[in-house]
Coordinates of C-alpha atoms in Angstrom, one line a residue:
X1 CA 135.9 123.8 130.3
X2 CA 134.6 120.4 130.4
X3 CA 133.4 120.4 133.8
X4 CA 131.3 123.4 132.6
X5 CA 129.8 121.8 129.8
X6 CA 129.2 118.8 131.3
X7 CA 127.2 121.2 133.9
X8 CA 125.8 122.9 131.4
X9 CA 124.3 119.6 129.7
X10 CA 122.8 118.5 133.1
X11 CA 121.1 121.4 133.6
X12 CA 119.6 121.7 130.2
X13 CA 118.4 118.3 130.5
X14 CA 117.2 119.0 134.3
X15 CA 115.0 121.6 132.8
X16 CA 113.9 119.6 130.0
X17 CA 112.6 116.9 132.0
X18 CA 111.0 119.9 134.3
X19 CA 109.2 121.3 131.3
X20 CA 108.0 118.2 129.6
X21 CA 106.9 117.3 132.8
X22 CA 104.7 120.2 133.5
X23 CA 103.5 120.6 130.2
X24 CA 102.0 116.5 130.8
X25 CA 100.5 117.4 133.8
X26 CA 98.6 120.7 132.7
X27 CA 97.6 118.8 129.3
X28 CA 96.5 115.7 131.7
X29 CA 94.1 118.6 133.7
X30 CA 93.1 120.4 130.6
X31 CA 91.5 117.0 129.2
X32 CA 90.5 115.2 132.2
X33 CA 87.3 113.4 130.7
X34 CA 84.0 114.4 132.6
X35 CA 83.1 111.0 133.2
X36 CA 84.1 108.2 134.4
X37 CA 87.0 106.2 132.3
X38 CA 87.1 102.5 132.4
X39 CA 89.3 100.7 134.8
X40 CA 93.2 100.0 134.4
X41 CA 96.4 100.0 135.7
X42 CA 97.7 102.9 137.6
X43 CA 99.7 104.6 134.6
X44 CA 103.2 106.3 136.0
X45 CA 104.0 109.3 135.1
X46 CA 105.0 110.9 131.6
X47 CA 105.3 107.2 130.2
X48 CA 101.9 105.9 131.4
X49 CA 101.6 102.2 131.1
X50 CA 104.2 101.9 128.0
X51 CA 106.7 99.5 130.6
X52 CA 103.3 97.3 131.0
X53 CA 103.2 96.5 127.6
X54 CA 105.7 93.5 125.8
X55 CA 106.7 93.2 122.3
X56 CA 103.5 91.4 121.1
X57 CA 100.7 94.2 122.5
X58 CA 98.3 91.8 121.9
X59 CA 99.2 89.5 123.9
X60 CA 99.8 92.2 127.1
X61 CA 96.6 93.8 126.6
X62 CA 94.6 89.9 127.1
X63 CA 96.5 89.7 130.1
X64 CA 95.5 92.9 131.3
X65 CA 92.1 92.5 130.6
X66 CA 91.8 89.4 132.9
X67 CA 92.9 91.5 136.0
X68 CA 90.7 94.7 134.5
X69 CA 88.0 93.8 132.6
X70 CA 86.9 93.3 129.1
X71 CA 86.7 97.4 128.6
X72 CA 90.0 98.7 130.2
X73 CA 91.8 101.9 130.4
X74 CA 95.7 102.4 129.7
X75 CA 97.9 105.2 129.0
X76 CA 100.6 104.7 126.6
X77 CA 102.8 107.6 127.0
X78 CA 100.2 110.4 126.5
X79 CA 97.7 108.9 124.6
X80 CA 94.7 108.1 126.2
X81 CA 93.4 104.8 125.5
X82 CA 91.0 102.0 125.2
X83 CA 90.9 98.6 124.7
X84 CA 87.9 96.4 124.4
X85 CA 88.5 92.4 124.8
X86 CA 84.8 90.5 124.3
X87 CA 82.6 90.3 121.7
X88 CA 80.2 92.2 124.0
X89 CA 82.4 95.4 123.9
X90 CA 83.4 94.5 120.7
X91 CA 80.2 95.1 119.7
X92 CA 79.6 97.9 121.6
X93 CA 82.8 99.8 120.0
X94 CA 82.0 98.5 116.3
X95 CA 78.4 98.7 116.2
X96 CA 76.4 100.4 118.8
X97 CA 78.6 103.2 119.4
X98 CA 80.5 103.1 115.5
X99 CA 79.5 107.1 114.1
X100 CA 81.5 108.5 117.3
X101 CA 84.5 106.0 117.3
X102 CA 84.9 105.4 113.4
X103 CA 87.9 107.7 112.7
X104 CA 91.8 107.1 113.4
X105 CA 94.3 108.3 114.5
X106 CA 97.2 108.6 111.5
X107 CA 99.9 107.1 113.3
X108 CA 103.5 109.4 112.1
X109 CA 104.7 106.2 110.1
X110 CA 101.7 106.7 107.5
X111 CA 101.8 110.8 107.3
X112 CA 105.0 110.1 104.9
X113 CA 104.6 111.0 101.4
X114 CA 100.9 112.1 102.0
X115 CA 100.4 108.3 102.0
X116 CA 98.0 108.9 104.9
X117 CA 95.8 111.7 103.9
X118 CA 95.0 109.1 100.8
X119 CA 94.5 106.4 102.6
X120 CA 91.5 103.9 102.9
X121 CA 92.9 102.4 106.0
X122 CA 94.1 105.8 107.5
X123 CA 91.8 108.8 106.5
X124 CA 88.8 109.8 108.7
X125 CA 85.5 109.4 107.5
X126 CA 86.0 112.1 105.3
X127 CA 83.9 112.6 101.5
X128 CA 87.2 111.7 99.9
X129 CA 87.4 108.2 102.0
X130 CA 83.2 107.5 101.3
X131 CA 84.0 107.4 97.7
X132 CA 86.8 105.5 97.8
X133 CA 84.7 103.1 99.9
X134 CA 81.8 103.2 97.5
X135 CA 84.5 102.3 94.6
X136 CA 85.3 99.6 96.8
X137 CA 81.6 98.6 97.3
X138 CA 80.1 98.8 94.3
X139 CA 82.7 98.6 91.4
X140 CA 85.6 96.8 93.0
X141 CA 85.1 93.8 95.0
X142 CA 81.2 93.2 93.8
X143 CA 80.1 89.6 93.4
X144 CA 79.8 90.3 89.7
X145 CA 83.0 92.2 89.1
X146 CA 85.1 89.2 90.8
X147 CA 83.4 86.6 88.9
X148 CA 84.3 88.3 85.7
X149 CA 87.8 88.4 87.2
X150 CA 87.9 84.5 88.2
X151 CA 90.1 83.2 85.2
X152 CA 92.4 84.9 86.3
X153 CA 92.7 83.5 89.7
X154 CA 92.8 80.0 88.7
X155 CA 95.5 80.8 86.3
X156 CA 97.1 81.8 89.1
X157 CA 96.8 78.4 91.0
X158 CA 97.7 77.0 87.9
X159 CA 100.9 78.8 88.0
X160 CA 101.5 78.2 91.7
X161 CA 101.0 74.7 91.4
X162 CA 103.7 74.0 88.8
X163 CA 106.4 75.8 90.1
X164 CA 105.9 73.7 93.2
X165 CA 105.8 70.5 91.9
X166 CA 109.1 71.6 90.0
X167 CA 110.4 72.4 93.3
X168 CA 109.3 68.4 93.9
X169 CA 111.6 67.3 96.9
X170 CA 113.1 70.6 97.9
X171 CA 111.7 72.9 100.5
X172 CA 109.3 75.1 99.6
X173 CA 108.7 78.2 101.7
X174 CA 105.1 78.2 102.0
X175 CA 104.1 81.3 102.5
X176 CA 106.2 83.0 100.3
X177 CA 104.6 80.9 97.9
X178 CA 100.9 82.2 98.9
X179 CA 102.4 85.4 99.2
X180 CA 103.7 85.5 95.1
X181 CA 100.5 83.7 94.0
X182 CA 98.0 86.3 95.9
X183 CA 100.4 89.4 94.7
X184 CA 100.2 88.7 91.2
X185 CA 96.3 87.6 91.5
X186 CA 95.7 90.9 92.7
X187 CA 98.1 92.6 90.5
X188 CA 96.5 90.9 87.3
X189 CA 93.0 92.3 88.6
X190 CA 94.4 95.8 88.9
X191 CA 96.8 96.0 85.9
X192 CA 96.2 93.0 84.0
X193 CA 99.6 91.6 84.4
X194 CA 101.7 89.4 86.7
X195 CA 103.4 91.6 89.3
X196 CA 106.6 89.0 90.2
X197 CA 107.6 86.2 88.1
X198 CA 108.5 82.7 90.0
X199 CA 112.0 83.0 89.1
X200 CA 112.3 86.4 91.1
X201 CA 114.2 89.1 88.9
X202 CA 116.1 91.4 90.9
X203 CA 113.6 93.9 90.6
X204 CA 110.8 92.1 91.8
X205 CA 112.8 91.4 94.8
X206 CA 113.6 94.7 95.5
X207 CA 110.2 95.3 95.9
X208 CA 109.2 92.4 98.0
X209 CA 111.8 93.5 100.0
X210 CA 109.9 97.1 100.4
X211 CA 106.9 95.3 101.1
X212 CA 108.6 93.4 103.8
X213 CA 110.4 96.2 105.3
X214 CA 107.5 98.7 105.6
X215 CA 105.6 96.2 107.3
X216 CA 108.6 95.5 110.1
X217 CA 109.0 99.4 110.3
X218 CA 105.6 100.5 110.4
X219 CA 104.9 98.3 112.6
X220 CA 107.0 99.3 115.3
X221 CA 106.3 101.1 118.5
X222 CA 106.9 104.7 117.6
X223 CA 107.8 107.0 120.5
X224 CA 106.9 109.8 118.0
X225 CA 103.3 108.2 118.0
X226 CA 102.8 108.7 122.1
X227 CA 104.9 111.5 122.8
X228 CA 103.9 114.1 120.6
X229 CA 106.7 116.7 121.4
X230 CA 109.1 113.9 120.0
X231 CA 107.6 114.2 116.5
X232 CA 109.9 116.8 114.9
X233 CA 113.4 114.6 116.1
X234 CA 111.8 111.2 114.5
X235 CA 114.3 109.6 117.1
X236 CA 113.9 105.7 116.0
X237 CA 114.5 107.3 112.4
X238 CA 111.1 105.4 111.2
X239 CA 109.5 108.5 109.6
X240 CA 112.6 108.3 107.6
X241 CA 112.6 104.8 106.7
X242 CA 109.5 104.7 105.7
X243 CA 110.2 107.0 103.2
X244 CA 113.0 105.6 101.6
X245 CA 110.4 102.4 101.4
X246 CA 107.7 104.2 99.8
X247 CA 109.8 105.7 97.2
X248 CA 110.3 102.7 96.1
X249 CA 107.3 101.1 96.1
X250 CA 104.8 104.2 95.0
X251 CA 107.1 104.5 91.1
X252 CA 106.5 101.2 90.8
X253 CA 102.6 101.8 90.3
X254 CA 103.2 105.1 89.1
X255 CA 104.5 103.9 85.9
X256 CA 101.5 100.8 85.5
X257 CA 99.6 103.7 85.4
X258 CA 101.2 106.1 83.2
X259 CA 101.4 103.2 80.8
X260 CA 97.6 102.8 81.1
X261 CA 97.2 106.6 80.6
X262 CA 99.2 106.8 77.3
X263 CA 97.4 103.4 76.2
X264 CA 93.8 104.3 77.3
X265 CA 91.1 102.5 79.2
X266 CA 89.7 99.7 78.0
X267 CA 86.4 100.5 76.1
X268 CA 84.1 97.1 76.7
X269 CA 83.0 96.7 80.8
X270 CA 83.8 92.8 81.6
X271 CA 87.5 93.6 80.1
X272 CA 88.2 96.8 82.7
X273 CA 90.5 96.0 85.5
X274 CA 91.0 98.0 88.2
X275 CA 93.1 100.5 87.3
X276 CA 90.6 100.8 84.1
X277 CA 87.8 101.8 87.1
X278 CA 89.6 104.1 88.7
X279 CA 90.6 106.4 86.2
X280 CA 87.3 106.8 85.3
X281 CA 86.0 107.0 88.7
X282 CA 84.6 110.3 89.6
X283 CA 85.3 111.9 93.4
X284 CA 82.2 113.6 95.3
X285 CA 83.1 117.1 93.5
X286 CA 82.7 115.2 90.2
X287 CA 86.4 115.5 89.3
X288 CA 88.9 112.3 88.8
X289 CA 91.2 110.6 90.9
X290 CA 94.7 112.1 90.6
X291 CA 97.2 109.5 89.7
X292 CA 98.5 110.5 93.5
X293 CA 95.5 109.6 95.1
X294 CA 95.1 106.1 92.8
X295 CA 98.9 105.4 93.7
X296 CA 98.3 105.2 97.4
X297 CA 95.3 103.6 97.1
X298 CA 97.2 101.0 95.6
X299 CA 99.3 100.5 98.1
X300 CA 96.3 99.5 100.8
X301 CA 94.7 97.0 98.0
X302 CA 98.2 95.1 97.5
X303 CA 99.1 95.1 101.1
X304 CA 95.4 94.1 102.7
X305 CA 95.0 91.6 99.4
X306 CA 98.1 89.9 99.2
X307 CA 100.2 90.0 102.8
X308 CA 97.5 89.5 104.9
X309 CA 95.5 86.3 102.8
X310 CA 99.0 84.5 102.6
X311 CA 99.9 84.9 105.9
X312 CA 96.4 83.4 106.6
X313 CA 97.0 80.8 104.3
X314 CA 101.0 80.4 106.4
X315 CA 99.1 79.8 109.7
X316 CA 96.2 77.8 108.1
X317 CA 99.0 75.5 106.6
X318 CA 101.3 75.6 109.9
X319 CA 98.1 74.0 111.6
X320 CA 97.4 71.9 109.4
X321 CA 100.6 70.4 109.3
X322 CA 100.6 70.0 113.0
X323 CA 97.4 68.2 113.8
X324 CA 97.9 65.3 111.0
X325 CA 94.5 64.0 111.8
X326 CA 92.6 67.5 110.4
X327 CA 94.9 67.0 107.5
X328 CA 93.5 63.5 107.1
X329 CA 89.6 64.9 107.2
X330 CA 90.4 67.9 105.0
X331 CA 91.9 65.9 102.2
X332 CA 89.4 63.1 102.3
X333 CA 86.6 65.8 101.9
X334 CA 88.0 67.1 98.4
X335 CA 89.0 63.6 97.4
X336 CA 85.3 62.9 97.8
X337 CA 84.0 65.9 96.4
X338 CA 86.7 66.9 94.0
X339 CA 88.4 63.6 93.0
X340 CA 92.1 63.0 92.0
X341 CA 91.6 63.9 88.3
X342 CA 91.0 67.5 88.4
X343 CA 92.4 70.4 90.5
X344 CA 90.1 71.8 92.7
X345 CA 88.2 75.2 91.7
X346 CA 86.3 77.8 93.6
X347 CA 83.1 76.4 92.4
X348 CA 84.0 73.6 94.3
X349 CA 84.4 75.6 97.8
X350 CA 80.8 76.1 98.9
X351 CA 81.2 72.1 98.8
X352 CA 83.7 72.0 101.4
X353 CA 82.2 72.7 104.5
X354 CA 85.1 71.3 106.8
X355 CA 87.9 73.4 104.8
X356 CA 85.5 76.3 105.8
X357 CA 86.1 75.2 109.4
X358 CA 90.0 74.6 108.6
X359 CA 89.7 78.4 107.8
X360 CA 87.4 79.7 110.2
X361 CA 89.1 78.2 112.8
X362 CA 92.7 80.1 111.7
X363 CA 91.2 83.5 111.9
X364 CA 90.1 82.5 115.1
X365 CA 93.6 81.8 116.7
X366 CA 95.8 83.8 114.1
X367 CA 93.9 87.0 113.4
X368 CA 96.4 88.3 110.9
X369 CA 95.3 92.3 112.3
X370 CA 95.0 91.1 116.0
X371 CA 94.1 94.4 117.3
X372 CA 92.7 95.6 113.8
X373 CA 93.7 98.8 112.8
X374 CA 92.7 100.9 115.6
X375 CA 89.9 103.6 115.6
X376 CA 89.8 106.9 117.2
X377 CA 86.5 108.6 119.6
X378 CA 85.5 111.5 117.2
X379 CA 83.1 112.3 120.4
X380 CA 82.9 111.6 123.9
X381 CA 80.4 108.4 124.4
X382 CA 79.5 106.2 127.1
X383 CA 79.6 102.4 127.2
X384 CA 78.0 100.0 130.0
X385 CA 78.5 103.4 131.9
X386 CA 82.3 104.6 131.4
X387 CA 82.9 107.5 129.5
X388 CA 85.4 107.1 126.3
X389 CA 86.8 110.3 125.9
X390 CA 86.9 112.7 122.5
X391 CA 90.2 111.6 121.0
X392 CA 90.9 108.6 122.7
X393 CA 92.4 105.8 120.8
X394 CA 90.5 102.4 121.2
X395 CA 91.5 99.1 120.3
X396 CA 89.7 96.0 119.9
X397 CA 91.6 93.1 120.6
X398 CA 90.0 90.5 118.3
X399 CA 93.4 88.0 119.2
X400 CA 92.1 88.0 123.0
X401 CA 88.6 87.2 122.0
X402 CA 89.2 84.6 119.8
X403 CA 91.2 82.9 123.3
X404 CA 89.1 83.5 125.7
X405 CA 87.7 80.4 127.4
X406 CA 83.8 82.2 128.4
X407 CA 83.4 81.9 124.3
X408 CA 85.7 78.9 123.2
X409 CA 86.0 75.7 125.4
X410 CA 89.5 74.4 124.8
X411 CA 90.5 78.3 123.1
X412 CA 94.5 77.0 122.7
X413 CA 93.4 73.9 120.7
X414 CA 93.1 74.0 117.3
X415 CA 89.8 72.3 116.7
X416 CA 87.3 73.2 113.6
X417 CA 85.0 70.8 114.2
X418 CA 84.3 73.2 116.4
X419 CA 83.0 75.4 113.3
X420 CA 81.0 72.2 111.8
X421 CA 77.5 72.4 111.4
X422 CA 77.8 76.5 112.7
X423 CA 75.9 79.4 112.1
X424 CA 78.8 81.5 113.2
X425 CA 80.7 83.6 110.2
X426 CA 83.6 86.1 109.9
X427 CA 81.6 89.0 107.7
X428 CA 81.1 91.7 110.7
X429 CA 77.5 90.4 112.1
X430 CA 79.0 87.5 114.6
X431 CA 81.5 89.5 117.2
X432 CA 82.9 85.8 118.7
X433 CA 85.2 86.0 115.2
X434 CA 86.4 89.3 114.0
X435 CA 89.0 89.1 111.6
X436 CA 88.0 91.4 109.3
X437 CA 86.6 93.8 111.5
X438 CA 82.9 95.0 111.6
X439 CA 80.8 98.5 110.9
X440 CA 82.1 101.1 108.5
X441 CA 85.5 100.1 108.7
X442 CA 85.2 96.7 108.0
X443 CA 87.9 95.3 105.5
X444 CA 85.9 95.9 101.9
X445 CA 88.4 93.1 100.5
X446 CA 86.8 90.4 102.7
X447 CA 85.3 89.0 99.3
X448 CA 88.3 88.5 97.4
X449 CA 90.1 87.7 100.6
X450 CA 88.0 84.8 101.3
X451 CA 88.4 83.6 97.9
X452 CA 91.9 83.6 97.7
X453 CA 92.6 81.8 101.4
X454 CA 90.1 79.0 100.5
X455 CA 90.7 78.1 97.0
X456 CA 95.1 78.2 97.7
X457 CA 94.7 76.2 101.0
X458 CA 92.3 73.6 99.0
X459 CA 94.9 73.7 96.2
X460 CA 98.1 73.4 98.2
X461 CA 95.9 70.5 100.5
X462 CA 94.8 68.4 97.1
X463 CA 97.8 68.6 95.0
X464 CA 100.5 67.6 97.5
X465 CA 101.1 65.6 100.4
X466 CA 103.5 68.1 102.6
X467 CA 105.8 67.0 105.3
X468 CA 108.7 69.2 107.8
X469 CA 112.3 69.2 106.4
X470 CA 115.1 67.1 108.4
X471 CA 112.6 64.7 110.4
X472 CA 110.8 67.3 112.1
X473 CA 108.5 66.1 114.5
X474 CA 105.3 68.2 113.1
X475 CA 103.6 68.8 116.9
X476 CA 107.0 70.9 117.9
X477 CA 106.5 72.8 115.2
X478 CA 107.5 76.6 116.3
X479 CA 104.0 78.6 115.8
X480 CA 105.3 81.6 118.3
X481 CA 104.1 85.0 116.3
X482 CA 105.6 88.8 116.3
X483 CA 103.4 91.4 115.2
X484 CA 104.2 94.2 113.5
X485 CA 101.3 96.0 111.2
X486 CA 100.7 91.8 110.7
X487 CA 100.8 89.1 112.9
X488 CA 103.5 87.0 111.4
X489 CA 105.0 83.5 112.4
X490 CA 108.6 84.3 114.2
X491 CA 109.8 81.0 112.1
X492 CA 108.5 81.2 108.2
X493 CA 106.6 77.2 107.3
X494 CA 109.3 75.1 105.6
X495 CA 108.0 71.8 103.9
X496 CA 108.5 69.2 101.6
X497 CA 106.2 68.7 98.7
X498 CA 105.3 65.5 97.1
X499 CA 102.5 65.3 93.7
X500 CA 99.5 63.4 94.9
X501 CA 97.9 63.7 92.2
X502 CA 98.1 62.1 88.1
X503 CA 101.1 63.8 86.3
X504 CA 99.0 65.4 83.2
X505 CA 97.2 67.8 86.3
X506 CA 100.2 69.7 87.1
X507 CA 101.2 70.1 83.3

């Protein structure tokens, strides 16, 4: 009996294989692209170029693109696609060629809960998405609207600078910090109220937690994502997880908003938050947002504003840290344009042209979306001659660019005065620096984003002199990365505070 089942096992799997196998290779015929696709590696069969590819994809795809080309071809598992790896193609993807390669491709991990399908960072360029881009735009992150907002920023620094110095002495995890200070920055602009107190209440910790794990989980390869007939058995159980994460995140802002709905909106403009906007907001029928819609909306504006600005600010610091002598200039420039008897304030950053290097030169090495979120060919379209097929999923590997020696002399070094005295910026017009992305999909938070990294870097760079724990020797520090939906340090930034500044400025 067991020899027969164990036949009977083989042979169902035998056929399996068969099957799947012939189904790839008649799907491979049926959408063999007319033209020509960029070069690539040789992909093997059913599995493509998957085994080609390490844990950091980033970092495979740059090496890749030195033996193929800065426009290359792979095949990971049955999805065709492309990855572009200079600012030329960069370019060419994000700008030339945008209106055919502007959509996505909803990757399983984002389909749960209909978090997806009411999504800014997911959805197609559907009406639904244009108006929540033109909220975005034009009500959101304006230059006026974030003025009106900026008390409540530099209560925030305020806050985050006394619960360090209380912590004088004792390791402070630094980007944890960045991370609380941007979370409740952004929370007070959308609910008008802190979202985590420094203390940490256990429910505030259950939801970092959430935060932390969705990240780790959606982030992972999915087989699911490049085998399609795999999607129903969610074998690495991530469709699942991800659930269980976004039911508890998604009450969380349910309520906020409930509360806001039993309260009213706020009747006078410059008091309206966020959450005041949206509920007023009308859709292109002319209806409102659904509390559903405004819930996973939520969820892009806290993640984009608050994990990726402080794990900016992690790697800015980690640098920093490192290379004592940009420490030295960075300081002196706010002791001479700040002083020691005042914190610094965002007024003050236009001032700072060499922390604007500092910075620049962060989301040069450590793009925190390395690959940014990538886009999907809503038409077949040629660039520099090779067809990119209707469907295909391209990539543009802004970590690559950022290290590639044609555009950066020295590109390992971390150097800003390579960004002194520059004309060259991060807002979607110069494709040497891409952080944020360019075109139609660029990041509409870059504004509030770049407020946020300068003005906590300045602060964290002013108030305290910062040193590693146990006689580290700063230029071993460990700066290796993993990326998930992020690119995150492997080993979080540990350090020492101690006040350089007159007591009264930290009361």
């Amino acid at each position: 009996m067991d020899h027969f089942s164990s036949l009977l096992s083989s042979t169902l799997v035998f056929y399996s294989v068969v099957s799947i196998t012939v189904i790839y290779i008649l799907t491979k015929l049926r959408s063999k692209p007319s033209g020509r696709l960029p070069p690539g590696p040789r992909p093997w069969p059913l599995v493509g170029n998957i085994l080609q590819v390490g844990k950091n994809a980033n970092e495979s795809f740059f090496e890749l693109a030195k033996i193929h080309g800065p426009l290359m071809t792979l095949h990971l598992g049955w999805r065709t696609t492309v990855v572009a790896s200079s600012p030329a193609m960069a370019r060419e993807v994000l700008k030339t060629q945008d209106p055919s390669l502007s959509a996505r491709t909803m990757i399983e991990a984002a389909k749960c809960l209909e978090y997806g399908e009411n999504s800014l960072v997911w959805r197609d360029c559907v009406p639904r998405w244009r108006t929540l881009r033109r909220i975005c735009t034009t009500q959101l992150f304006t230059v006026k609207r974030l003025e009106a907002l900026h008390h409540l920023r530099r209560e925030q620094m305020r806050s985050m600078m006394r619960a360090i110095y209380k912590s004088t002495s004792a390791p402070v995890d630094i980007g944890h910090a960045a991370f609380l200070t941007s979370f409740n920055l952004v929370g007070n602009m959308i609910f008008s109220k802190d979202m985590f107190d420094w203390d940490e209440s256990e429910k505030s910790k259950e939801f970092k937690k959430a935060l932390a794990d969705m990240l780790f989980v959606g982030g992972k390869a999915n087989w699911a994502d490049y085998f399609p007939f795999l999607r129903p058995f969610d074998p690495q159980g991530i469709r699942k997880e991800m659930t269980r994460i976004f039911r508890i995140i998604f009450p969380v802002f349910d309520q906020y908003i409930d509360e806001r709905l039993q309260s009213g909106t706020r009747s006078e403009e410059e008091d309206k938050d966020f959450l005041d906007i949206l509920l007023e907001s009308k859709t292109e029928t002319g209806e409102k947002l659904t509390k559903f819609e405004i819930t996973r909306f939520f969820y892009d504006l806290f993640t984009a504003g608050s994990e990726t600005s402080s794990h900016t600010i992690e790697w800015a610091m980690s640098e920093i840290i490192r290379n004592p002598m940009v420490m030295e200039k960075a300081r002196d420039e706010l002791d001479k344009v700040v002083g020691k008897e005042r914190r610094v304030e965002e007024s003050d950053i236009d001032n700072l042209p060499y922390l604007h290097a500092v910075v620049k030169e962060t989301f040069r090495l450590h793009p925190v979306a390395p690959l940014l979120i990538h886009h999907r060919a809503l038409d077949s379209c040629e660039i520099e001659g090779y067809v990119i097929p209707k469907d295909a999923q391209v990539f543009v590997n802004v970590w690559a660019i950022g290290r590639d020696p044609n555009v950066w002399p020295e590109p390992d070094r971390f150097f800003p005065e390579r960004f002194v005295d520059s004309d060259v910026e991060y807002k979607g017009q110069n494709f040497d620096l891409l952080p944020f992305g360019s075109g139609r999909r660029i990041c509409p938070g870059l504004p509030l984003a770049h407020k946020i990294v300068h003005v906590i870097v300045a602060t964290l760079l002013q108030c305290f002199d910062w040193h590693l724990p146990n006689g580290q020797n700063p230029e071993k520090l460990d700066m290796s990365a993993k990326i998930g939906i992020n690119l995150t340090k492997v080993q979080h930034l540990v350090a020492i505070p101690t006040p350089r500044l007159p007591q009264h400025i930290y009361n």
